[in-house]
Amino acid sequence: MRTFAIAASIAVLALGLAAPASAQSPIVIKFSHVVATDTPKGKAAEKFKELAEKYTGGKVKIEVYPNSTLYKDKEELEALQLGSVQMLAPSNSKFGPLGIREFEVFDLPYILPDLKTLRKVTEGALGLKLLKLLDSKGITGLAYWDNGFKQMSANKKLITPADYQGVKFRIQSSRVLQAQFKALGSLPQVMAFSEVYQALQTGVVDGQENTWSNIYTQKMHEVQKYITQTNHGYIGYVVIVNKKFWDDLPADVRDQLAKAMKEATDFNNAQSQKENDDALAEIKKSGKSEIISLTAEQDEAMRKAMEPVYKDAASRVGQPLIDEFQKEAKSATN
Ligand code: LMR
């Protein structure tokens, strides 16, 4: 019996050694994110899966876990560093707890007039420099994916800066966003994305800021009476992988994945605007939330009220970085 078992395991071993590459089990990449599949990031993650599996001829299998089904905001970054998950795409606003504050420069109110300017920054030297900061945390930054501009929602009409006084807002884990709401006299509260809907529904917080696609796919418009079209800030993502995992991949596989990532990025950035436009149209159609537009004067008053955030952020992300960002952004509009 024992001899048989030994013989059998030797045979299995020999088979394993002689097995052709195609019979080997694929390299699995778990890609976790917190939004719905039907969003810019959700769709881009699916696109990356499709292309990565195609280009690697099945050597790599991508398992996408949307909607915080695997990890929530803070946990997912810890899990990536531990190697329990290989790929994520957190928003720029979520790197602070990791000790990397610089991505919060993207959170500065009104720093980006449009997506064209954003691309100029992310695709230029500054974008690359920021990605490099992740190396020291055992993380490799692969790409920037857009979402879009944020709107303010609450159960009261938010028109003038005074309307924000004393309102409890859910924020992402960014000190710049905290400063933004403090400048408005609001009470910001950091909360995982997965908990926002319920917190709004039960009144744990009164309001939140997000893109149209996130508001719509999380059904926030069903529990918020008003959404003010402020476009005051930006949400976008950094696609990241565990550095050791990435560096240890066979070179040909890494190249194929990089190609898939490049194409998924182009795909994402070509459709993010439309996703948000469509979500806005759906929210309007639902009639569940009143959409408020600001006049030029009201918009100006909001900009003025949020100006102090720049000074506050200088001590956080550094004035030279803010200057460099604004210089690159300006060169895009010229
Ligand atoms: C949020 O937490 O509001 C967003 O960053 C969620 C996301 O990933 O778009």
Tab-separated table of N, CA and C in Angstrom, residues 122-254:
chain	number	residue	atom	x	y	z
A	122	THR	N	-1.400	63.958	-15.602
A	122	THR	CA	-1.118	62.546	-15.298
A	122	THR	C	-0.194	61.905	-16.325
A	123	GLU	N	-0.273	62.350	-17.550
A	123	GLU	CA	0.562	61.728	-18.582
A	123	GLU	C	1.935	62.393	-18.705
A	124	GLY	N	2.161	63.450	-17.947
A	124	GLY	CA	3.439	64.146	-18.017
A	124	GLY	C	4.409	63.706	-16.931
A	125	ALA	N	5.468	64.494	-16.769
A	125	ALA	CA	6.538	64.160	-15.818
A	125	ALA	C	6.018	64.090	-14.381
A	126	LEU	N	5.093	64.974	-14.041
A	126	LEU	CA	4.576	64.993	-12.663
A	126	LEU	C	3.797	63.706	-12.351
A	127	GLY	N	3.004	63.272	-13.302
A	127	GLY	CA	2.236	62.038	-13.114
A	127	GLY	C	3.161	60.864	-12.823
A	128	LEU	N	4.240	60.793	-13.570
A	128	LEU	CA	5.219	59.716	-13.415
A	128	LEU	C	5.926	59.803	-12.061
A	129	LYS	N	6.278	61.020	-11.714
A	129	LYS	CA	6.978	61.252	-10.436
A	129	LYS	C	6.113	60.797	-9.256
A	130	LEU	N	4.829	61.088	-9.338
A	130	LEU	CA	3.928	60.682	-8.253
A	130	LEU	C	3.829	59.156	-8.172
A	131	LEU	N	3.752	58.509	-9.328
A	131	LEU	CA	3.665	57.037	-9.319
A	131	LEU	C	4.902	56.432	-8.644
A	132	LYS	N	6.048	57.037	-8.882
A	132	LYS	CA	7.317	56.519	-8.326
A	132	LYS	C	7.335	56.538	-6.797
A	133	LEU	N	6.558	57.472	-6.217
A	133	LEU	CA	6.525	57.573	-4.749
A	133	LEU	C	6.000	56.289	-4.112
A	134	LEU	N	5.245	55.525	-4.892
A	134	LEU	CA	4.618	54.327	-4.343
A	134	LEU	C	5.622	53.192	-4.123
A	135	ASP	N	6.728	53.237	-4.864
A	135	ASP	CA	7.747	52.170	-4.778
A	135	ASP	C	8.145	51.868	-3.332
A	136	SER	N	8.358	52.942	-2.564
A	136	SER	CA	8.859	52.776	-1.191
A	136	SER	C	7.845	52.058	-0.298
A	137	LYS	N	6.620	51.934	-0.770
A	137	LYS	CA	5.588	51.236	0.021
A	137	LYS	C	5.328	49.831	-0.517
A	138	GLY	N	6.219	49.373	-1.393
A	138	GLY	CA	6.037	48.024	-1.946
A	138	GLY	C	4.935	47.967	-2.980
A	139	ILE	N	4.686	49.124	-3.626
A	139	ILE	CA	3.586	49.222	-4.593
A	139	ILE	C	4.111	49.787	-5.910
A	140	THR	N	3.651	49.228	-7.022
A	140	THR	CA	3.993	49.792	-8.330
A	140	THR	C	2.751	50.448	-8.919
A	141	GLY	N	2.900	51.700	-9.322
A	141	GLY	CA	1.785	52.414	-9.953
A	141	GLY	C	1.824	52.170	-11.450
A	142	LEU	N	0.719	51.685	-12.006
A	142	LEU	CA	0.713	51.318	-13.433
A	142	LEU	C	0.052	52.349	-14.330
A	143	ALA	N	-1.000	52.995	-13.846
A	143	ALA	CA	-1.751	53.894	-14.734
A	143	ALA	C	-2.680	54.792	-13.928
A	144	TYR	N	-3.144	55.843	-14.586
A	144	TYR	CA	-4.190	56.702	-14.024
A	144	TYR	C	-5.469	56.458	-14.815
A	145	TRP	N	-6.540	56.202	-14.103
A	145	TRP	CA	-7.851	56.076	-14.757
A	145	TRP	C	-8.741	57.225	-14.286
A	146	ASP	N	-9.414	57.893	-15.206
A	146	ASP	CA	-10.332	58.981	-14.848
A	146	ASP	C	-11.627	58.439	-14.276
A	147	ASN	N	-12.232	59.232	-13.424
A	147	ASN	CA	-13.671	59.111	-13.258
A	147	ASN	C	-14.226	60.441	-13.739
A	148	GLY	N	-14.310	61.444	-12.858
A	148	GLY	CA	-14.824	62.730	-13.328
A	148	GLY	C	-14.954	63.719	-12.188
A	149	PHE	N	-15.808	64.691	-12.369
A	149	PHE	CA	-15.925	65.772	-11.392
A	149	PHE	C	-17.043	65.515	-10.382
A	150	LYS	N	-16.785	66.047	-9.168
A	150	LYS	CA	-17.695	65.775	-8.053
A	150	LYS	C	-18.818	66.805	-7.950
A	151	GLN	N	-19.951	66.329	-7.430
A	151	GLN	CA	-21.107	67.171	-7.167
A	151	GLN	C	-21.407	67.030	-5.672
A	152	MET	N	-22.115	68.002	-5.128
A	152	MET	CA	-22.455	67.983	-3.702
A	152	MET	C	-23.904	67.529	-3.536
A	153	SER	N	-24.151	66.627	-2.594
A	153	SER	CA	-25.542	66.235	-2.358
A	153	SER	C	-25.898	66.321	-0.875
A	154	ALA	N	-27.172	66.567	-0.620
A	154	ALA	CA	-27.676	66.642	0.769
A	154	ALA	C	-29.203	66.608	0.739
A	155	ASN	N	-29.796	66.632	1.911
A	155	ASN	CA	-31.256	66.714	1.957
A	155	ASN	C	-31.733	68.160	2.081
A	156	LYS	N	-30.777	69.078	2.018
A	156	LYS	CA	-31.155	70.495	1.971
A	156	LYS	C	-30.497	71.107	0.741
A	157	LYS	N	-31.007	72.252	0.321
A	157	LYS	CA	-30.431	72.892	-0.866
A	157	LYS	C	-29.087	73.517	-0.514
A	158	LEU	N	-28.074	73.146	-1.273
A	158	LEU	CA	-26.739	73.716	-1.049
A	158	LEU	C	-26.455	74.692	-2.181
A	159	ILE	N	-26.604	75.964	-1.892
A	159	ILE	CA	-26.402	76.976	-2.933
A	159	ILE	C	-25.274	77.938	-2.567
A	160	THR	N	-25.382	78.544	-1.409
A	160	THR	CA	-24.319	79.469	-0.997
A	160	THR	C	-23.405	78.768	0.010
A	161	PRO	N	-22.193	79.291	0.215
A	161	PRO	CA	-21.302	78.683	1.219
A	161	PRO	C	-21.977	78.577	2.592
A	162	ALA	N	-22.830	79.546	2.920
A	162	ALA	CA	-23.492	79.516	4.244
A	162	ALA	C	-24.375	78.271	4.416
A	163	ASP	N	-24.866	77.732	3.298
A	163	ASP	CA	-25.725	76.539	3.382
A	163	ASP	C	-24.972	75.309	3.901
A	164	TYR	N	-23.642	75.368	3.831
A	164	TYR	CA	-22.834	74.205	4.221
A	164	TYR	C	-22.537	74.173	5.729
A	165	GLN	N	-22.844	75.291	6.373
A	165	GLN	CA	-22.549	75.427	7.791
A	165	GLN	C	-23.205	74.316	8.618
A	166	GLY	N	-22.382	73.569	9.356
A	166	GLY	CA	-22.905	72.552	10.273
A	166	GLY	C	-23.423	71.281	9.620
A	167	VAL	N	-23.271	71.150	8.296
A	167	VAL	CA	-23.752	69.943	7.612
A	167	VAL	C	-22.693	68.833	7.745
A	168	LYS	N	-23.152	67.643	8.102
A	168	LYS	CA	-22.222	66.508	8.249
A	168	LYS	C	-22.005	65.846	6.888
A	169	PHE	N	-20.767	65.868	6.411
A	169	PHE	CA	-20.453	65.291	5.104
A	169	PHE	C	-19.568	64.065	5.215
A	170	ARG	N	-19.900	63.045	4.483
A	170	ARG	CA	-18.988	61.906	4.368
A	170	ARG	C	-17.847	62.313	3.432
A	171	ILE	N	-16.623	61.994	3.847
A	171	ILE	CA	-15.486	62.233	2.939
A	171	ILE	C	-14.643	60.973	2.792
A	172	GLN	N	-13.839	60.962	1.731
A	172	GLN	CA	-12.810	59.939	1.570
A	172	GLN	C	-11.673	60.313	2.532
A	173	SER	N	-10.725	59.386	2.696
A	173	SER	CA	-9.692	59.600	3.721
A	173	SER	C	-8.601	60.583	3.286
A	174	SER	N	-8.984	61.805	2.943
A	174	SER	CA	-8.016	62.799	2.493
A	174	SER	C	-8.099	64.029	3.375
A	175	ARG	N	-6.947	64.467	3.858
A	175	ARG	CA	-6.930	65.653	4.725
A	175	ARG	C	-7.285	66.908	3.947
A	176	VAL	N	-6.986	66.899	2.646
A	176	VAL	CA	-7.329	68.054	1.820
A	176	VAL	C	-8.859	68.166	1.733
A	177	LEU	N	-9.517	67.031	1.626
A	177	LEU	CA	-10.989	67.060	1.596
A	177	LEU	C	-11.553	67.469	2.953
A	178	GLN	N	-10.858	67.060	4.000
A	178	GLN	CA	-11.271	67.475	5.338
A	178	GLN	C	-11.181	69.011	5.441
A	179	ALA	N	-10.064	69.550	4.965
A	179	ALA	CA	-9.863	71.011	5.000
A	179	ALA	C	-10.921	71.720	4.145
A	180	GLN	N	-11.259	71.105	3.026
A	180	GLN	CA	-12.262	71.703	2.141
A	180	GLN	C	-13.598	71.896	2.875
A	181	PHE	N	-14.051	70.842	3.553
A	181	PHE	CA	-15.342	70.963	4.246
A	181	PHE	C	-15.246	71.832	5.498
A	182	LYS	N	-14.072	71.835	6.113
A	182	LYS	CA	-13.908	72.725	7.279
A	182	LYS	C	-13.975	74.175	6.827
A	183	ALA	N	-13.410	74.450	5.645
A	183	ALA	CA	-13.445	75.824	5.124
A	183	ALA	C	-14.888	76.282	4.907
A	184	LEU	N	-15.768	75.324	4.677
A	184	LEU	CA	-17.180	75.656	4.449
A	184	LEU	C	-18.001	75.631	5.747
A	185	GLY	N	-17.319	75.317	6.845
A	185	GLY	CA	-18.026	75.250	8.132
A	185	GLY	C	-18.808	73.961	8.318
A	186	SER	N	-18.512	72.948	7.483
A	186	SER	CA	-19.209	71.653	7.596
A	186	SER	C	-18.449	70.730	8.537
A	187	LEU	N	-19.065	69.573	8.803
A	187	LEU	CA	-18.433	68.590	9.680
A	187	LEU	C	-18.096	67.343	8.865
A	188	PRO	N	-16.849	67.242	8.404
A	188	PRO	CA	-16.474	66.096	7.575
A	188	PRO	C	-16.227	64.834	8.393
A	189	GLN	N	-16.590	63.723	7.823
A	189	GLN	CA	-16.406	62.441	8.504
A	189	GLN	C	-15.892	61.402	7.503
A	190	VAL	N	-14.719	60.835	7.782
A	190	VAL	CA	-14.154	59.819	6.881
A	190	VAL	C	-14.978	58.538	6.989
A	191	MET	N	-15.299	57.968	5.835
A	191	MET	CA	-16.122	56.748	5.831
A	191	MET	C	-15.816	55.942	4.571
A	192	ALA	N	-15.832	54.626	4.693
A	192	ALA	CA	-15.607	53.774	3.513
A	192	ALA	C	-16.746	53.979	2.520
A	193	PHE	N	-16.407	53.878	1.248
A	193	PHE	CA	-17.396	54.079	0.188
A	193	PHE	C	-18.590	53.132	0.353
A	194	SER	N	-18.311	51.902	0.753
A	194	SER	CA	-19.371	50.890	0.866
A	194	SER	C	-20.421	51.254	1.919
A	195	GLU	N	-20.087	52.179	2.798
A	195	GLU	CA	-21.020	52.509	3.880
A	195	GLU	C	-21.827	53.784	3.640
A	196	VAL	N	-21.539	54.453	2.520
A	196	VAL	CA	-22.131	55.787	2.317
A	196	VAL	C	-23.653	55.755	2.170
A	197	TYR	N	-24.149	54.846	1.342
A	197	TYR	CA	-25.594	54.824	1.093
A	197	TYR	C	-26.368	54.716	2.418
A	198	GLN	N	-25.953	53.735	3.219
A	198	GLN	CA	-26.681	53.516	4.477
A	198	GLN	C	-26.536	54.696	5.439
A	199	ALA	N	-25.346	55.285	5.441
A	199	ALA	CA	-25.117	56.434	6.330
A	199	ALA	C	-25.999	57.620	5.929
A	200	LEU	N	-26.223	57.772	4.627
A	200	LEU	CA	-27.101	58.845	4.156
A	200	LEU	C	-28.551	58.519	4.490
A	201	GLN	N	-28.891	57.265	4.297
A	201	GLN	CA	-30.267	56.835	4.529
A	201	GLN	C	-30.678	56.971	5.997
A	202	THR	N	-29.742	56.634	6.881
A	202	THR	CA	-30.081	56.643	8.303
A	202	THR	C	-29.759	57.966	8.975
A	203	GLY	N	-29.142	58.887	8.222
A	203	GLY	CA	-28.850	60.201	8.789
A	203	GLY	C	-27.573	60.267	9.615
A	204	VAL	N	-26.723	59.236	9.505
A	204	VAL	CA	-25.412	59.287	10.184
A	204	VAL	C	-24.620	60.482	9.634
A	205	VAL	N	-24.748	60.698	8.313
A	205	VAL	CA	-24.238	61.928	7.702
A	205	VAL	C	-25.387	62.565	6.904
A	206	ASP	N	-25.243	63.867	6.633
A	206	ASP	CA	-26.303	64.577	5.902
A	206	ASP	C	-26.049	64.621	4.403
A	207	GLY	N	-24.781	64.600	4.038
A	207	GLY	CA	-24.470	64.777	2.624
A	207	GLY	C	-23.160	64.127	2.238
A	208	GLN	N	-22.838	64.252	0.960
A	208	GLN	CA	-21.586	63.690	0.446
A	208	GLN	C	-21.242	64.362	-0.872
A	209	GLU	N	-20.035	64.120	-1.347
A	209	GLU	CA	-19.618	64.634	-2.656
A	209	GLU	C	-19.163	63.447	-3.493
A	210	ASN	N	-19.609	63.395	-4.736
A	210	ASN	CA	-19.156	62.312	-5.608
A	210	ASN	C	-19.475	62.602	-7.070
A	211	THR	N	-19.008	61.705	-7.931
A	211	THR	CA	-19.289	61.871	-9.363
A	211	THR	C	-20.696	61.348	-9.649
A	212	TRP	N	-21.237	61.771	-10.788
A	212	TRP	CA	-22.587	61.328	-11.159
A	212	TRP	C	-22.663	59.809	-11.222
A	213	SER	N	-21.649	59.171	-11.788
A	213	SER	CA	-21.740	57.709	-11.946
A	213	SER	C	-21.724	57.004	-10.598
A	214	ASN	N	-20.938	57.500	-9.649
A	214	ASN	CA	-20.957	56.881	-8.317
A	214	ASN	C	-22.271	57.148	-7.590
A	215	ILE	N	-22.787	58.361	-7.730
A	215	ILE	CA	-24.053	58.702	-7.061
A	215	ILE	C	-25.166	57.787	-7.606
A	216	TYR	N	-25.198	57.664	-8.917
A	216	TYR	CA	-26.271	56.877	-9.540
A	216	TYR	C	-26.159	55.381	-9.221
A	217	THR	N	-24.971	54.813	-9.408
A	217	THR	CA	-24.853	53.355	-9.239
A	217	THR	C	-24.945	52.920	-7.774
A	218	GLN	N	-24.695	53.837	-6.847
A	218	GLN	CA	-24.881	53.502	-5.421
A	218	GLN	C	-26.268	53.930	-4.932
A	219	LYS	N	-27.079	54.443	-5.862
A	219	LYS	CA	-28.447	54.887	-5.543
A	219	LYS	C	-28.494	55.995	-4.487
A	220	MET	N	-27.440	56.786	-4.416
A	220	MET	CA	-27.429	57.867	-3.410
A	220	MET	C	-28.531	58.888	-3.702
A	221	HIS	N	-28.852	59.052	-4.990
A	221	HIS	CA	-29.885	60.034	-5.352
A	221	HIS	C	-31.248	59.658	-4.786
A	222	GLU	N	-31.398	58.386	-4.388
A	222	GLU	CA	-32.683	57.973	-3.811
A	222	GLU	C	-32.799	58.386	-2.344
A	223	VAL	N	-31.670	58.726	-1.740
A	223	VAL	CA	-31.711	59.121	-0.322
A	223	VAL	C	-31.151	60.534	-0.107
A	224	GLN	N	-31.049	61.295	-1.189
A	224	GLN	CA	-30.618	62.691	-1.108
A	224	GLN	C	-31.597	63.525	-1.935
A	225	LYS	N	-32.220	64.510	-1.309
A	225	LYS	CA	-33.251	65.280	-2.020
A	225	LYS	C	-32.663	66.216	-3.065
A	226	TYR	N	-31.435	66.691	-2.817
A	226	TYR	CA	-30.844	67.695	-3.724
A	226	TYR	C	-29.407	67.337	-4.094
A	227	ILE	N	-29.079	67.589	-5.353
A	227	ILE	CA	-27.683	67.460	-5.778
A	227	ILE	C	-27.305	68.757	-6.481
A	228	THR	N	-26.274	69.409	-5.979
A	228	THR	CA	-25.833	70.667	-6.592
A	228	THR	C	-24.668	70.381	-7.535
A	229	GLN	N	-24.864	70.880	-8.747
A	229	GLN	CA	-23.884	70.649	-9.803
A	229	GLN	C	-22.715	71.620	-9.625
A	230	THR	N	-21.772	71.232	-8.789
A	230	THR	CA	-20.673	72.147	-8.460
A	230	THR	C	-19.416	71.878	-9.282
A	231	ASN	N	-19.196	70.634	-9.662
A	231	ASN	CA	-17.956	70.254	-10.362
A	231	ASN	C	-16.722	70.827	-9.657
A	232	HIS	N	-16.750	70.839	-8.336
A	232	HIS	CA	-15.705	71.541	-7.579
A	232	HIS	C	-14.421	70.742	-7.412
A	233	GLY	N	-14.502	69.453	-7.609
A	233	GLY	CA	-13.308	68.630	-7.385
A	233	GLY	C	-13.339	67.414	-8.290
A	234	TYR	N	-12.261	66.663	-8.226
A	234	TYR	CA	-12.072	65.575	-9.177
A	234	TYR	C	-11.911	64.241	-8.454
A	235	ILE	N	-12.462	63.186	-9.057
A	235	ILE	CA	-12.146	61.818	-8.587
A	235	ILE	C	-11.548	61.029	-9.743
A	236	GLY	N	-10.369	60.498	-9.497
A	236	GLY	CA	-9.729	59.610	-10.472
A	236	GLY	C	-8.914	58.586	-9.705
A	237	TYR	N	-8.357	57.641	-10.428
A	237	TYR	CA	-7.750	56.484	-9.771
A	237	TYR	C	-6.297	56.252	-10.176
A	238	VAL	N	-5.580	55.589	-9.279
A	238	VAL	CA	-4.248	55.111	-9.612
A	238	VAL	C	-4.344	53.582	-9.602
A	239	VAL	N	-4.046	52.967	-10.734
A	239	VAL	CA	-4.081	51.503	-10.780
A	239	VAL	C	-2.749	51.013	-10.228
A	240	ILE	N	-2.815	50.187	-9.210
A	240	ILE	CA	-1.594	49.770	-8.522
A	240	ILE	C	-1.518	48.240	-8.377
A	241	VAL	N	-0.256	47.754	-8.329
A	241	VAL	CA	-0.034	46.323	-8.083
A	241	VAL	C	0.979	46.162	-6.959
A	242	ASN	N	0.946	45.012	-6.341
A	242	ASN	CA	1.978	44.649	-5.371
A	242	ASN	C	3.306	44.573	-6.134
A	243	LYS	N	4.285	45.341	-5.678
A	243	LYS	CA	5.534	45.502	-6.437
A	243	LYS	C	6.293	44.169	-6.594
A	244	LYS	N	6.376	43.425	-5.528
A	244	LYS	CA	7.137	42.169	-5.587
A	244	LYS	C	6.473	41.207	-6.576
A	245	PHE	N	5.152	41.147	-6.500
A	245	PHE	CA	4.410	40.285	-7.419
A	245	PHE	C	4.703	40.700	-8.868
A	246	TRP	N	4.656	41.981	-9.117
A	246	TRP	CA	4.851	42.506	-10.472
A	246	TRP	C	6.289	42.243	-10.950
A	247	ASP	N	7.257	42.517	-10.080
A	247	ASP	CA	8.664	42.347	-10.460
A	247	ASP	C	9.010	40.874	-10.693
A	248	ASP	N	8.330	39.986	-9.973
A	248	ASP	CA	8.634	38.555	-10.096
A	248	ASP	C	7.935	37.880	-11.276
A	249	LEU	N	7.089	38.595	-11.969
A	249	LEU	CA	6.399	37.985	-13.121
A	249	LEU	C	7.407	37.703	-14.238
A	250	PRO	N	7.201	36.637	-15.026
A	250	PRO	CA	8.065	36.443	-16.199
A	250	PRO	C	7.986	37.691	-17.090
A	251	ALA	N	9.123	38.104	-17.650
A	251	ALA	CA	9.175	39.376	-18.388
A	251	ALA	C	8.134	39.447	-19.508
A	252	ASP	N	7.945	38.321	-20.232
A	252	ASP	CA	6.994	38.368	-21.352
A	252	ASP	C	5.564	38.599	-20.840
A	253	VAL	N	5.232	37.972	-19.719
A	253	VAL	CA	3.890	38.139	-19.144
A	253	VAL	C	3.695	39.581	-18.684
A	254	ARG	N	4.741	40.132	-18.042
A	254	ARG	CA	4.638	41.521	-17.560
A	254	ARG	C	4.404	42.477	-18.741
